[in-house]
Short mmCIF file of C-alpha atoms in Angstrom, two decimals:
data_model
loop_
_atom_site.label_atom_id
_atom_site.label_comp_id
_atom_site.label_asym_id
_atom_site.label_seq_id
_atom_site.Cartn_x
_atom_site.Cartn_y
_atom_site.Cartn_z
CA UNK A 1045 22.81 -27.55 117.61
CA UNK A 1046 22.63 -23.79 117.70
CA UNK A 1047 23.95 -22.25 120.87
CA UNK A 1048 21.36 -20.63 123.09
CA UNK A 1049 20.51 -17.01 122.43
CA UNK A 1050 21.86 -15.96 125.83
CA UNK A 1051 25.17 -17.59 125.00
CA UNK A 1052 25.30 -15.70 121.70
CA UNK A 1053 24.71 -12.39 123.50
CA UNK A 1054 27.56 -13.09 125.91
CA UNK A 1055 29.97 -13.46 122.98
CA UNK A 1056 28.85 -10.33 121.19
CA UNK A 1057 31.52 -7.63 121.36
CA UNK A 1058 30.59 -4.63 123.43
CA UNK A 1059 31.32 -1.45 121.44
CA UNK A 1060 34.24 0.47 122.92
CA UNK A 1061 33.92 4.17 123.52
CA UNK A 1062 35.66 6.28 120.94
CA UNK A 1063 39.11 7.27 122.10
CA UNK A 1064 39.88 10.94 122.31
CA UNK A 1065 42.16 12.21 119.58
CA UNK A 1066 43.76 15.34 121.02
CA UNK A 1067 45.88 15.92 117.90
CA UNK A 1068 42.81 16.30 115.68
CA UNK A 1069 41.07 18.37 118.34
CA UNK A 1070 43.91 20.85 118.75
CA UNK A 1071 44.34 21.14 114.99
CA UNK A 1072 40.72 22.27 114.73
CA UNK A 1073 41.28 24.84 117.49
CA UNK A 1074 44.46 26.10 115.83
CA UNK A 1075 42.68 26.22 112.45
CA UNK A 1076 40.07 28.62 113.84
CA UNK A 1077 42.84 30.75 115.37
CA UNK A 1078 44.66 30.72 112.03
CA UNK A 1079 41.58 32.10 110.29
CA UNK A 1080 41.55 35.03 112.72
CA UNK A 1081 45.26 35.62 112.13
CA UNK A 1082 44.71 35.66 108.37
CA UNK A 1083 42.10 38.39 108.80
CA UNK A 1084 44.70 40.51 110.62
CA UNK A 1085 47.22 40.45 107.74
CA UNK A 1086 46.26 43.87 106.27
CA UNK A 1087 46.25 45.55 109.70
CA UNK A 1088 48.88 47.81 111.27
CA UNK A 1089 52.45 46.61 111.76
CA UNK A 1090 55.25 48.30 113.70
CA UNK A 1091 58.89 48.98 112.87
CA UNK A 1092 59.58 45.38 113.93
CA UNK A 1093 58.23 44.43 110.51
CA UNK A 1094 61.12 46.31 108.86
CA UNK A 1095 63.52 44.92 111.48
CA UNK A 1096 62.81 41.34 110.47
CA UNK A 1097 62.71 42.19 106.76
CA UNK A 1098 66.17 43.71 107.12
CA UNK A 1099 67.38 40.57 108.88
CA UNK A 1100 66.16 38.56 105.90
CA UNK A 1101 68.24 40.81 103.64
CA UNK A 1102 71.33 40.69 105.86
CA UNK A 1103 71.41 36.90 106.12
CA UNK A 1104 70.60 36.44 102.43
CA UNK A 1105 72.96 39.05 100.96
CA UNK A 1106 76.00 38.83 103.24
CA UNK A 1107 78.33 36.04 104.33
CA UNK A 1108 77.95 34.76 107.86
CA UNK A 1109 81.07 36.63 108.99
CA UNK A 1110 79.33 39.99 108.32
CA UNK A 1111 75.87 39.32 109.75
CA UNK A 1112 76.54 41.04 113.08
CA UNK A 1113 78.71 43.88 111.76
CA UNK A 1114 76.47 45.25 108.99
CA UNK A 1115 75.11 48.76 109.63
CA UNK A 1116 73.22 49.43 106.39
CA UNK A 1117 70.05 49.90 108.43
CA UNK A 1118 69.67 51.15 112.03
CA UNK A 1119 67.77 47.90 112.69
CA UNK A 1120 70.85 45.73 113.02
CA UNK A 1121 70.79 42.00 113.79
CA UNK A 1122 70.78 41.59 117.60
CA UNK A 1123 69.25 38.13 118.18
CA UNK A 1124 71.40 35.01 118.81
CA UNK A 1125 72.78 32.94 115.91
CA UNK A 1126 70.02 30.32 115.67
CA UNK A 1127 67.46 33.05 115.02
CA UNK A 1128 69.78 34.51 112.39
CA UNK A 1129 69.90 31.07 110.73
CA UNK A 1130 66.10 30.95 110.97
CA UNK A 1131 65.93 34.25 109.07
CA UNK A 1132 68.49 32.88 106.60
CA UNK A 1133 66.27 29.86 105.99
CA UNK A 1134 63.23 32.08 105.39
CA UNK A 1135 65.21 34.33 103.07
CA UNK A 1136 65.50 31.56 100.45
CA UNK A 1137 61.71 31.50 100.10
CA UNK A 1138 61.50 35.30 100.38
CA UNK A 1139 63.82 35.71 97.41
CA UNK A 1140 61.43 33.62 95.33
CA UNK A 1141 58.41 35.66 96.40
CA UNK A 1142 59.97 39.12 95.88
CA UNK A 1143 63.75 39.51 95.31
CA UNK A 1144 63.74 43.16 96.40
CA UNK A 1145 62.61 42.04 99.85
CA UNK A 1146 66.01 40.49 100.51
CA UNK A 1147 68.10 43.18 98.77
CA UNK A 1148 70.34 44.84 101.34
CA UNK A 1149 70.00 48.39 99.94
CA UNK A 1150 66.98 48.48 97.62
CA UNK A 1151 64.86 46.67 100.18
CA UNK A 1152 65.12 49.31 102.93
CA UNK A 1153 61.61 50.11 104.24
CA UNK A 1154 60.17 47.95 101.46
CA UNK A 1155 56.51 47.04 102.00
CA UNK A 1156 55.13 45.46 98.86
CA UNK A 1157 52.02 43.30 99.21
CA UNK A 1158 54.00 40.08 98.56
CA UNK A 1159 56.43 41.14 101.31
CA UNK A 1160 53.63 41.80 103.79
CA UNK A 1161 51.87 38.53 103.01
CA UNK A 1162 55.08 36.53 103.14
CA UNK A 1163 56.23 37.86 106.50
CA UNK A 1164 52.78 37.58 108.05
CA UNK A 1165 52.42 33.99 106.86
CA UNK A 1166 55.82 33.01 108.26
CA UNK A 1167 54.63 34.07 111.72
CA UNK A 1168 51.36 32.15 111.31
CA UNK A 1169 53.10 28.98 110.11
CA UNK A 1170 55.79 29.13 112.80
CA UNK A 1171 53.00 29.32 115.43
CA UNK A 1172 52.48 25.59 114.95
CA UNK A 1173 55.53 25.12 117.18
CA UNK A 1174 53.40 26.73 119.91
CA UNK A 1175 50.51 24.42 119.02
CA UNK A 1176 52.76 21.37 119.37
CA UNK A 1177 54.20 22.65 122.65
CA UNK A 1178 50.80 23.18 124.28
CA UNK A 1179 49.57 19.84 122.89
CA UNK A 1180 52.55 18.06 124.43
CA UNK A 1181 51.87 19.67 127.80
CA UNK A 1182 48.16 18.87 127.93
CA UNK A 1183 47.75 15.61 126.00
CA UNK A 1184 47.18 13.58 129.18
CA UNK A 1185 44.55 15.91 130.65
CA UNK A 1186 40.80 15.48 130.38
CA UNK A 1187 38.99 16.79 127.31
CA UNK A 1188 37.52 19.94 128.91
CA UNK A 1189 40.70 20.84 130.75
CA UNK A 1190 42.97 20.61 127.74
CA UNK A 1191 40.57 22.45 125.40
CA UNK A 1192 40.28 25.32 127.89
CA UNK A 1193 44.06 25.59 128.18
CA UNK A 1194 44.40 25.44 124.39
CA UNK A 1195 41.97 28.34 124.05
CA UNK A 1196 43.85 30.38 126.67
CA UNK A 1197 47.18 29.92 124.89
CA UNK A 1198 46.36 29.67 121.18
CA UNK A 1199 43.81 32.51 121.32
CA UNK A 1200 45.92 34.62 123.70
CA UNK A 1201 45.07 38.26 122.87
CA UNK A 1202 48.55 39.35 123.89
CA UNK A 1203 50.11 37.00 121.34
CA UNK A 1204 47.64 38.14 118.69
CA UNK A 1205 48.51 41.79 119.33
CA UNK A 1206 52.28 41.35 119.52
CA UNK A 1207 52.85 38.75 116.81
CA UNK A 1208 50.06 39.19 114.29
CA UNK A 1209 49.53 42.95 114.51
CA UNK A 1210 52.66 44.54 115.95
CA UNK A 1211 54.76 41.78 114.31
CA UNK A 1212 57.15 39.39 116.05
CA UNK A 1213 57.79 35.64 116.42
CA UNK A 1214 56.98 35.12 120.11
CA UNK A 1215 54.59 32.20 119.50
CA UNK A 1216 57.33 30.21 117.79
CA UNK A 1217 59.77 30.87 120.65
CA UNK A 1218 57.24 30.26 123.42
CA UNK A 1219 56.39 26.97 121.74
CA UNK A 1220 59.98 25.83 122.30
CA UNK A 1221 59.73 26.89 125.94
CA UNK A 1222 56.55 24.83 126.37
CA UNK A 1223 58.21 21.80 124.73
CA UNK A 1224 61.06 22.12 127.23
CA UNK A 1225 58.66 22.46 130.17
CA UNK A 1226 56.60 19.46 129.02
CA UNK A 1227 59.75 17.32 128.92
CA UNK A 1228 60.66 18.39 132.46
CA UNK A 1229 57.15 17.65 133.75
CA UNK A 1230 57.39 14.17 132.22
CA UNK A 1231 60.74 13.56 133.92
CA UNK A 1232 62.72 13.74 130.66
CA UNK A 1233 65.23 16.23 132.05
CA UNK A 1234 67.87 15.72 129.35
CA UNK A 1235 65.42 16.64 126.57
CA UNK A 1236 64.09 19.58 128.59
CA UNK A 1237 67.54 21.03 129.17
CA UNK A 1238 68.58 20.40 125.55
CA UNK A 1239 65.53 22.22 124.13
CA UNK A 1240 66.01 25.11 126.55
CA UNK A 1241 69.62 25.48 125.40
CA UNK A 1242 68.37 25.64 121.80
CA UNK A 1243 65.82 28.28 122.83
CA UNK A 1244 68.57 30.44 124.37
CA UNK A 1245 70.39 30.36 121.04
CA UNK A 1246 67.22 31.68 119.39
CA UNK A 1247 66.48 34.44 121.90
CA UNK A 1248 68.81 35.13 124.81
CA UNK A 1249 66.20 37.03 126.86
CA UNK A 1250 64.75 33.67 127.89
CA UNK A 1251 67.94 33.19 129.95
CA UNK A 1252 66.16 34.76 132.95
CA UNK A 1253 64.90 31.26 133.82
CA UNK A 1254 68.38 29.72 133.41
CA UNK A 1255 69.11 29.75 137.20
CA UNK A 1256 65.90 27.77 137.79
CA UNK A 1257 66.87 25.26 135.10
CA UNK A 1258 70.39 24.94 136.49
CA UNK A 1259 69.36 24.34 140.10
CA UNK A 1260 66.47 22.04 139.23
CA UNK A 1261 68.44 19.89 136.78
CA UNK A 1262 71.42 19.71 139.14
CA UNK A 1263 69.20 18.42 141.95
CA UNK A 1264 66.68 16.37 139.97
CA UNK A 1265 68.63 15.00 137.00
CA UNK A 1266 72.12 14.74 138.52
CA UNK A 1267 71.04 12.70 141.51
CA UNK A 1268 71.77 9.09 142.46
CA UNK A 1269 75.17 9.30 144.13
CA UNK A 1270 78.48 10.91 143.28
CA UNK A 1271 79.50 8.72 140.34
CA UNK A 1272 76.06 8.53 138.69
CA UNK A 1273 75.36 12.19 139.39
CA UNK A 1274 78.66 13.31 137.93
CA UNK A 1275 78.09 11.14 134.86
CA UNK A 1276 74.69 12.74 134.29
CA UNK A 1277 76.19 16.20 134.81
CA UNK A 1278 78.73 15.43 132.10
CA UNK A 1279 75.96 14.23 129.74
CA UNK A 1280 73.82 17.33 130.34
CA UNK A 1281 76.82 19.62 130.09
CA UNK A 1282 77.91 17.99 126.84
CA UNK A 1283 74.45 18.45 125.33
CA UNK A 1284 74.36 22.14 126.28
CA UNK A 1285 77.92 22.79 125.13
CA UNK A 1286 77.18 21.08 121.81
CA UNK A 1287 74.21 23.39 121.22
CA UNK A 1288 76.17 26.55 122.04
CA UNK A 1289 79.17 25.38 120.01
CA UNK A 1290 76.92 24.84 116.99
CA UNK A 1291 75.42 28.31 117.45
CA UNK A 1292 78.48 30.41 118.25
CA UNK A 1293 81.33 28.26 116.90
CA UNK A 1294 81.19 29.63 113.32
CA UNK A 1295 81.32 33.22 114.60
CA UNK A 1296 84.21 32.35 116.89
CA UNK A 1297 86.00 30.91 113.88
CA UNK A 1298 85.50 34.15 111.91
CA UNK A 1299 86.62 36.30 114.84
CA UNK A 1300 83.14 37.84 115.26
CA UNK A 1301 82.19 36.50 118.67
CA UNK A 1302 82.83 39.81 120.45
CA UNK A 1303 80.69 41.66 117.92
CA UNK A 1304 77.90 39.09 118.35
CA UNK A 1305 77.79 39.62 122.12
CA UNK A 1306 78.03 43.39 121.71
CA UNK A 1307 74.89 43.33 119.55
CA UNK A 1308 73.04 40.91 121.82
CA UNK A 1309 73.72 42.90 125.01
CA UNK A 1310 73.51 46.63 124.18
CA UNK A 1311 73.71 47.90 127.75
CA UNK A 1312 73.97 51.46 126.47
CA UNK A 1313 70.20 51.50 126.11
CA UNK A 1314 68.12 53.15 128.80
CA UNK A 1315 66.67 51.55 131.91
CA UNK A 1316 63.23 51.45 130.31
CA UNK A 1317 62.00 50.79 126.80
CA UNK A 1318 60.38 53.46 124.59
CA UNK A 1319 57.04 52.68 126.21
CA UNK A 1320 57.52 52.01 129.91
CA UNK A 1321 56.89 48.36 130.70
CA UNK A 1322 54.63 48.22 133.78
CA UNK A 1323 57.22 47.06 136.28
CA UNK A 1324 58.96 48.18 139.48
CA UNK A 1325 61.12 50.78 137.77
CA UNK A 1326 58.04 52.78 136.77
CA UNK A 1327 57.53 53.67 140.44
CA UNK A 1328 61.24 54.45 140.86
CA UNK A 1329 61.26 56.81 137.85
CA UNK A 1330 58.04 58.55 138.86
CA UNK A 1331 59.30 59.01 142.42
CA UNK A 1332 62.54 60.54 141.08
CA UNK A 1333 60.62 62.94 138.82
CA UNK A 1334 58.27 63.99 141.64
CA UNK A 1335 61.17 64.57 144.04
CA UNK A 1336 63.06 66.60 141.43
CA UNK A 1337 60.00 68.70 140.66
CA UNK A 1338 59.35 69.45 144.34
CA UNK A 1339 63.00 70.28 145.07
CA UNK A 1340 63.16 72.65 142.09
CA UNK A 1341 59.98 74.39 143.30
CA UNK A 1342 61.56 74.73 146.75
CA UNK A 1343 64.60 76.46 145.25
CA UNK A 1344 67.15 73.65 145.41
CA UNK A 1345 69.71 73.38 142.64
CA UNK A 1346 68.54 70.08 141.20
CA UNK A 1347 68.69 68.92 137.60
CA UNK A 1348 65.23 69.37 136.08
CA UNK A 1349 63.56 66.00 135.38
CA UNK A 1350 63.71 64.95 131.73
CA UNK A 1351 60.73 63.71 129.76
CA UNK A 1352 61.91 60.14 129.29
CA UNK A 1353 64.21 57.47 130.66
CA UNK A 1354 64.13 55.43 127.50
CA UNK A 1355 66.40 54.52 124.69
CA UNK A 1356 65.13 52.48 121.79
CA UNK A 1357 68.49 52.47 120.03
CA UNK A 1358 71.89 52.17 121.62
CA UNK A 1359 72.93 55.36 123.37
CA UNK A 1360 73.70 56.87 126.77
CA UNK A 1361 71.09 56.07 129.37
CA UNK A 1362 69.50 59.10 131.01
CA UNK A 1363 70.72 59.79 134.58
CA UNK A 1364 68.27 60.26 137.42
CA UNK A 1365 67.81 63.73 138.89
CA UNK A 1366 67.68 62.82 142.61
CA UNK A 1367 67.70 59.07 143.21
CA UNK A 1368 70.80 56.90 142.62
CA UNK A 1369 71.44 55.93 139.01
CA UNK A 1370 70.39 52.38 138.14
CA UNK A 1371 72.90 50.28 136.20
CA UNK A 1372 72.47 46.92 134.45
CA UNK A 1373 74.37 45.19 137.28
CA UNK A 1374 71.96 46.60 139.86
CA UNK A 1375 68.98 45.27 137.94
CA UNK A 1376 70.74 41.89 137.60
CA UNK A 1377 71.17 41.79 141.38
CA UNK A 1378 67.50 42.66 141.93
CA UNK A 1379 66.36 39.90 139.57
CA UNK A 1380 68.60 37.28 141.17
CA UNK A 1381 67.51 38.31 144.66
CA UNK A 1382 63.84 38.10 143.65
CA UNK A 1383 64.31 34.61 142.15
CA UNK A 1384 66.21 33.34 145.23
CA UNK A 1385 63.16 31.89 147.09
CA UNK A 1386 62.30 29.91 143.98
CA UNK A 1387 65.87 28.60 143.71
CA UNK A 1388 65.84 27.54 147.35
CA UNK A 1389 62.62 25.59 146.76
CA UNK A 1390 64.03 23.97 143.64
CA UNK A 1391 67.17 22.95 145.56
CA UNK A 1392 65.30 21.49 148.54
CA UNK A 1393 62.35 19.90 146.73
CA UNK A 1394 62.99 19.49 142.97
CA UNK A 1395 59.49 18.41 141.96
CA UNK A 1396 58.47 18.16 138.27
CA UNK A 1397 54.92 19.28 139.09
CA UNK A 1398 56.28 22.65 140.31
CA UNK A 1399 58.65 23.43 137.45
CA UNK A 1400 56.11 25.37 135.36
CA UNK A 1401 55.26 27.60 138.31
CA UNK A 1402 58.94 28.21 139.08
CA UNK A 1403 59.81 29.09 135.47
CA UNK A 1404 56.84 31.47 135.19
CA UNK A 1405 57.87 33.14 138.45
CA UNK A 1406 61.45 33.59 137.20
CA UNK A 1407 60.20 35.37 134.08
CA UNK A 1408 57.94 37.53 136.26
CA UNK A 1409 60.99 38.59 138.28
CA UNK A 1410 62.89 39.39 135.09
CA UNK A 1411 59.98 41.50 133.88
CA UNK A 1412 59.58 43.33 137.19
CA UNK A 1413 63.22 44.17 137.90
CA UNK A 1414 65.19 43.67 134.64
CA UNK A 1415 67.10 46.18 132.49
CA UNK A 1416 65.40 47.76 129.46
CA UNK A 1417 62.41 45.43 129.69
CA UNK A 1418 60.02 45.38 126.76
CA UNK A 1419 56.31 45.40 127.59
CA UNK A 1420 55.96 42.31 125.35
CA UNK A 1421 58.08 40.30 127.81
CA UNK A 1422 54.97 39.75 129.96
CA UNK A 1423 54.09 36.95 127.51
CA UNK A 1424 57.03 34.96 128.88
CA UNK A 1425 55.14 34.31 132.12
CA UNK A 1426 51.51 34.81 131.11
CA UNK A 1427 51.60 31.88 128.65
CA UNK A 1428 53.20 29.33 131.07
CA UNK A 1429 50.80 30.42 133.82
CA UNK A 1430 47.88 29.39 131.59
CA UNK A 1431 49.10 25.80 132.04
CA UNK A 1432 48.54 25.89 135.80
CA UNK A 1433 45.43 28.08 135.75
CA UNK A 1434 43.18 25.06 136.34
CA UNK A 1435 45.12 23.62 139.28
CA UNK A 1436 43.10 25.64 141.79
CA UNK A 1437 40.49 28.36 141.87
CA UNK A 1438 43.13 30.75 143.26
CA UNK A 1439 45.35 30.08 140.25
CA UNK A 1440 42.39 30.71 137.95
CA UNK A 1441 41.55 34.02 139.62
CA UNK A 1442 45.16 35.12 139.45
CA UNK A 1443 45.44 34.22 135.78
CA UNK A 1444 42.15 36.00 135.04
CA UNK A 1445 43.46 39.27 136.49
CA UNK A 1446 47.01 38.91 135.17
CA UNK A 1447 46.10 38.09 131.57
CA UNK A 1448 43.75 41.08 131.41
CA UNK A 1449 46.37 43.43 132.87
CA UNK A 1450 49.06 42.05 130.56
CA UNK A 1451 46.89 42.43 127.47
CA UNK A 1452 45.74 45.93 128.42
CA UNK A 1453 49.36 47.02 129.01
CA UNK A 1454 50.00 46.17 125.33
CA UNK A 1455 47.26 48.50 124.05
CA UNK A 1456 49.65 51.44 123.41
CA UNK A 1457 51.52 49.29 120.88
CA UNK A 1458 48.50 49.67 118.58
CA UNK A 1459 47.95 53.41 118.58
CA UNK A 1460 46.15 53.83 115.25
CA UNK A 1461 42.38 54.38 115.38
CA UNK A 1462 41.46 51.57 112.98
CA UNK A 1463 43.08 48.94 115.26
CA UNK A 1464 41.30 50.13 118.41
CA UNK A 1465 38.18 47.94 117.95
CA UNK A 1466 40.39 44.92 117.23
CA UNK A 1467 42.39 45.10 120.46
CA UNK A 1468 39.31 45.86 122.57
CA UNK A 1469 37.34 42.97 121.06
CA UNK A 1470 40.28 40.58 121.47
CA UNK A 1471 40.51 41.44 125.18
CA UNK A 1472 36.74 41.24 125.76
CA UNK A 1473 36.54 37.90 123.94
CA UNK A 1474 39.42 36.52 126.00
CA UNK A 1475 37.88 37.74 129.27
CA UNK A 1476 34.51 36.22 128.35
CA UNK A 1477 36.04 32.85 127.42
CA UNK A 1478 38.00 32.81 130.68
CA UNK A 1479 34.93 33.66 132.72
CA UNK A 1480 32.77 30.98 131.08
CA UNK A 1481 35.51 28.35 131.11
CA UNK A 1482 36.65 28.87 134.70
CA UNK A 1483 33.10 29.17 136.03
CA UNK A 1484 32.08 25.92 134.36
CA UNK A 1485 35.22 24.03 135.38
CA UNK A 1486 35.23 25.00 139.04
CA UNK A 1487 31.46 24.73 139.45
CA UNK A 1488 31.74 21.10 138.32
CA UNK A 1489 34.71 20.49 140.62
CA UNK A 1490 32.88 22.03 143.54
CA UNK A 1491 29.79 19.84 143.02
CA UNK A 1492 31.97 16.73 142.96
CA UNK A 1493 34.00 17.56 146.06
CA UNK A 1494 31.62 19.48 148.27
CA UNK A 1495 28.06 18.56 147.41
CA UNK A 1496 26.43 19.48 150.72
CA UNK A 1497 29.10 21.65 152.28
CA UNK A 1498 28.29 25.23 151.33
CA UNK A 1499 31.45 26.70 152.85
CA UNK A 1500 33.72 24.40 150.87
CA UNK A 1501 31.67 25.08 147.75
CA UNK A 1502 32.11 28.82 148.16
CA UNK A 1503 35.87 28.36 148.38
CA UNK A 1504 36.08 26.24 145.23
CA UNK A 1505 33.90 28.19 142.81
CA UNK A 1506 35.17 30.87 140.47
CA UNK A 1507 34.03 34.32 141.62
CA UNK A 1508 35.68 37.72 141.38
CA UNK A 1509 36.22 39.27 144.80
CA UNK A 1510 35.89 42.91 145.69
CA UNK A 1511 39.57 43.60 145.00
CA UNK A 1512 39.36 42.20 141.48
CA UNK A 1513 36.17 44.08 140.71
CA UNK A 1514 37.63 47.33 142.03
CA UNK A 1515 40.83 46.93 140.02
CA UNK A 1516 39.03 46.11 136.77
CA UNK A 1517 36.69 49.08 137.22
CA UNK A 1518 39.76 51.26 137.72
CA UNK A 1519 41.28 49.84 134.53
CA UNK A 1520 38.12 50.80 132.68
CA UNK A 1521 38.30 54.29 134.18
CA UNK A 1522 41.91 54.71 132.98
CA UNK A 1523 40.89 53.74 129.45
CA UNK A 1524 37.88 56.10 129.44
CA UNK A 1525 40.09 58.94 130.63
CA UNK A 1526 42.69 58.30 127.93
CA UNK A 1527 40.17 57.97 125.09
CA UNK A 1528 37.52 60.56 126.05
CA UNK A 1529 38.42 62.85 128.95
CA UNK A 1530 42.07 63.68 128.24
CA UNK A 1531 41.50 64.89 124.64
CA UNK A 1532 38.78 67.26 125.91
CA UNK A 1533 40.79 68.63 128.86
CA UNK A 1534 44.21 68.98 127.24
CA UNK A 1535 43.53 68.70 123.48
CA UNK A 1536 47.05 68.06 122.11
CA UNK A 1537 48.99 68.94 125.28
CA UNK A 1538 50.58 66.33 127.55
CA UNK A 1539 50.20 63.48 125.03
CA UNK A 1540 52.32 61.20 127.24
CA UNK A 1541 49.96 61.39 130.23
CA UNK A 1542 47.47 58.64 129.18
CA UNK A 1543 50.36 56.27 128.41
CA UNK A 1544 51.96 57.05 131.76
CA UNK A 1545 48.68 56.34 133.57
CA UNK A 1546 48.34 52.99 131.79
CA UNK A 1547 51.89 52.07 132.70
CA UNK A 1548 51.52 53.07 136.36
CA UNK A 1549 48.14 51.40 136.80
CA UNK A 1550 49.25 48.17 135.12
CA UNK A 1551 52.46 48.24 137.17
CA UNK A 1552 50.33 47.99 140.33
CA UNK A 1553 48.63 44.92 138.85
CA UNK A 1554 51.97 43.37 137.89
CA UNK A 1555 53.40 44.01 141.36
CA UNK A 1556 50.37 42.28 142.86
CA UNK A 1557 50.91 39.32 140.51
CA UNK A 1558 54.59 39.06 141.45
CA UNK A 1559 53.81 39.10 145.19
CA UNK A 1560 51.00 36.56 144.72
CA UNK A 1561 53.28 34.18 142.84
CA UNK A 1562 55.99 34.58 145.48
CA UNK A 1563 53.50 33.73 148.21
CA UNK A 1564 52.34 30.62 146.31
CA UNK A 1565 55.90 29.41 145.81
CA UNK A 1566 56.70 29.80 149.49
CA UNK A 1567 53.41 28.18 150.54
CA UNK A 1568 53.22 25.21 148.15
CA UNK A 1569 55.25 22.01 148.62
#
């Protein structure tokens, strides 16, 4: 007998919903970003392009024992050993593309089309480390949340400007940072500390977050009693020592370790970079110049203020005219003091869910108070903060303002007229995507959590307050002045004034961001 029809229906398999495949999804997002990067290949590139080409030549043409002592070019190798080995690895392929590219003498300032395409493509390909890092951090989130974060990071206008126009490898390095953070958030502290140690051997400027890593891992990983805690400390310490031994051991063997550190830490450079990074020291320098100017006008015997407090290459840092001279040790003390509240929190409550916020705050402190800070260093905290932008509407608002300020502060890096539409469109596209994404996300959240409570709804939807509107209007006014008003009023005189205004105005925004992050760290548990 045939079973009844109802019985047959009961045994029919119910189709399962298709599982999300975040790997395929993020590859599509990164593919679109890659197409944009390919279009930027013929655009402007800075002297950093020649810096990295010279590093290809140094590591390809010379034995390891001479990498950090060669002075054929003023753009000497000053990154840690793992990055030098990275350049050495790339140089094998570069020699096949164009042998002159890796020639120590004939390759100086060499810019053949194969050279340009090769170096641009190495940055694009290495960006897949960033793609993997952001995938690892967001793979357990919902579809809309992870796609929005992917867009914020992979399409970051700051990264586009710095890496794919100006020319650097920040995406590759930030990808390693995100891999380390993702391991810590998952509770895999050993992997997180190990990857961070590797990152420090690629670029030592990431060491600003080392105190946060040390305190957090000591309290979170090395817990469980004296014996177990000490055993874990030995394991973590052995992993870190192994990484640093692999990086610096060969140079120690060749008697070059002192030269390596001398190149990595050229404290003879000025307090600020060639273009003032928008941080605390901008206000200090301006105040010193104003005081000196007023005292000279009043007849006091004061050294006239100089035009710049910068030093792109190693040299004597310019003294201040009135205020006390700032030394590298003073800036180190300022940074450590600023990070202290974060370290106290990490010691008392070492929570994995807070580690991204703490690391981002540490890099903010390094940017605000560090020595010879590059304007590009803002990426070190803007990218991690994208990860937590969806945690609350306050975080979203803060990231909206900060990412715009950070990107705008990078505009002077692209000073040629043909790149102006590119950087403006990148910023406007990013701001539009943020506005649409945050508005949609928090409107949905508000409807779910506060359907009939208007007050709660108003607190959980994404809107720009009066302060944000006023600041963004001011930013627009600064840009209009620099592009239209200043050339009419001063023609070719005072060419530094628009850059100074950008730096000062963005420094106010960065100071606000630093204070906001500090308040959140103190407030959150």
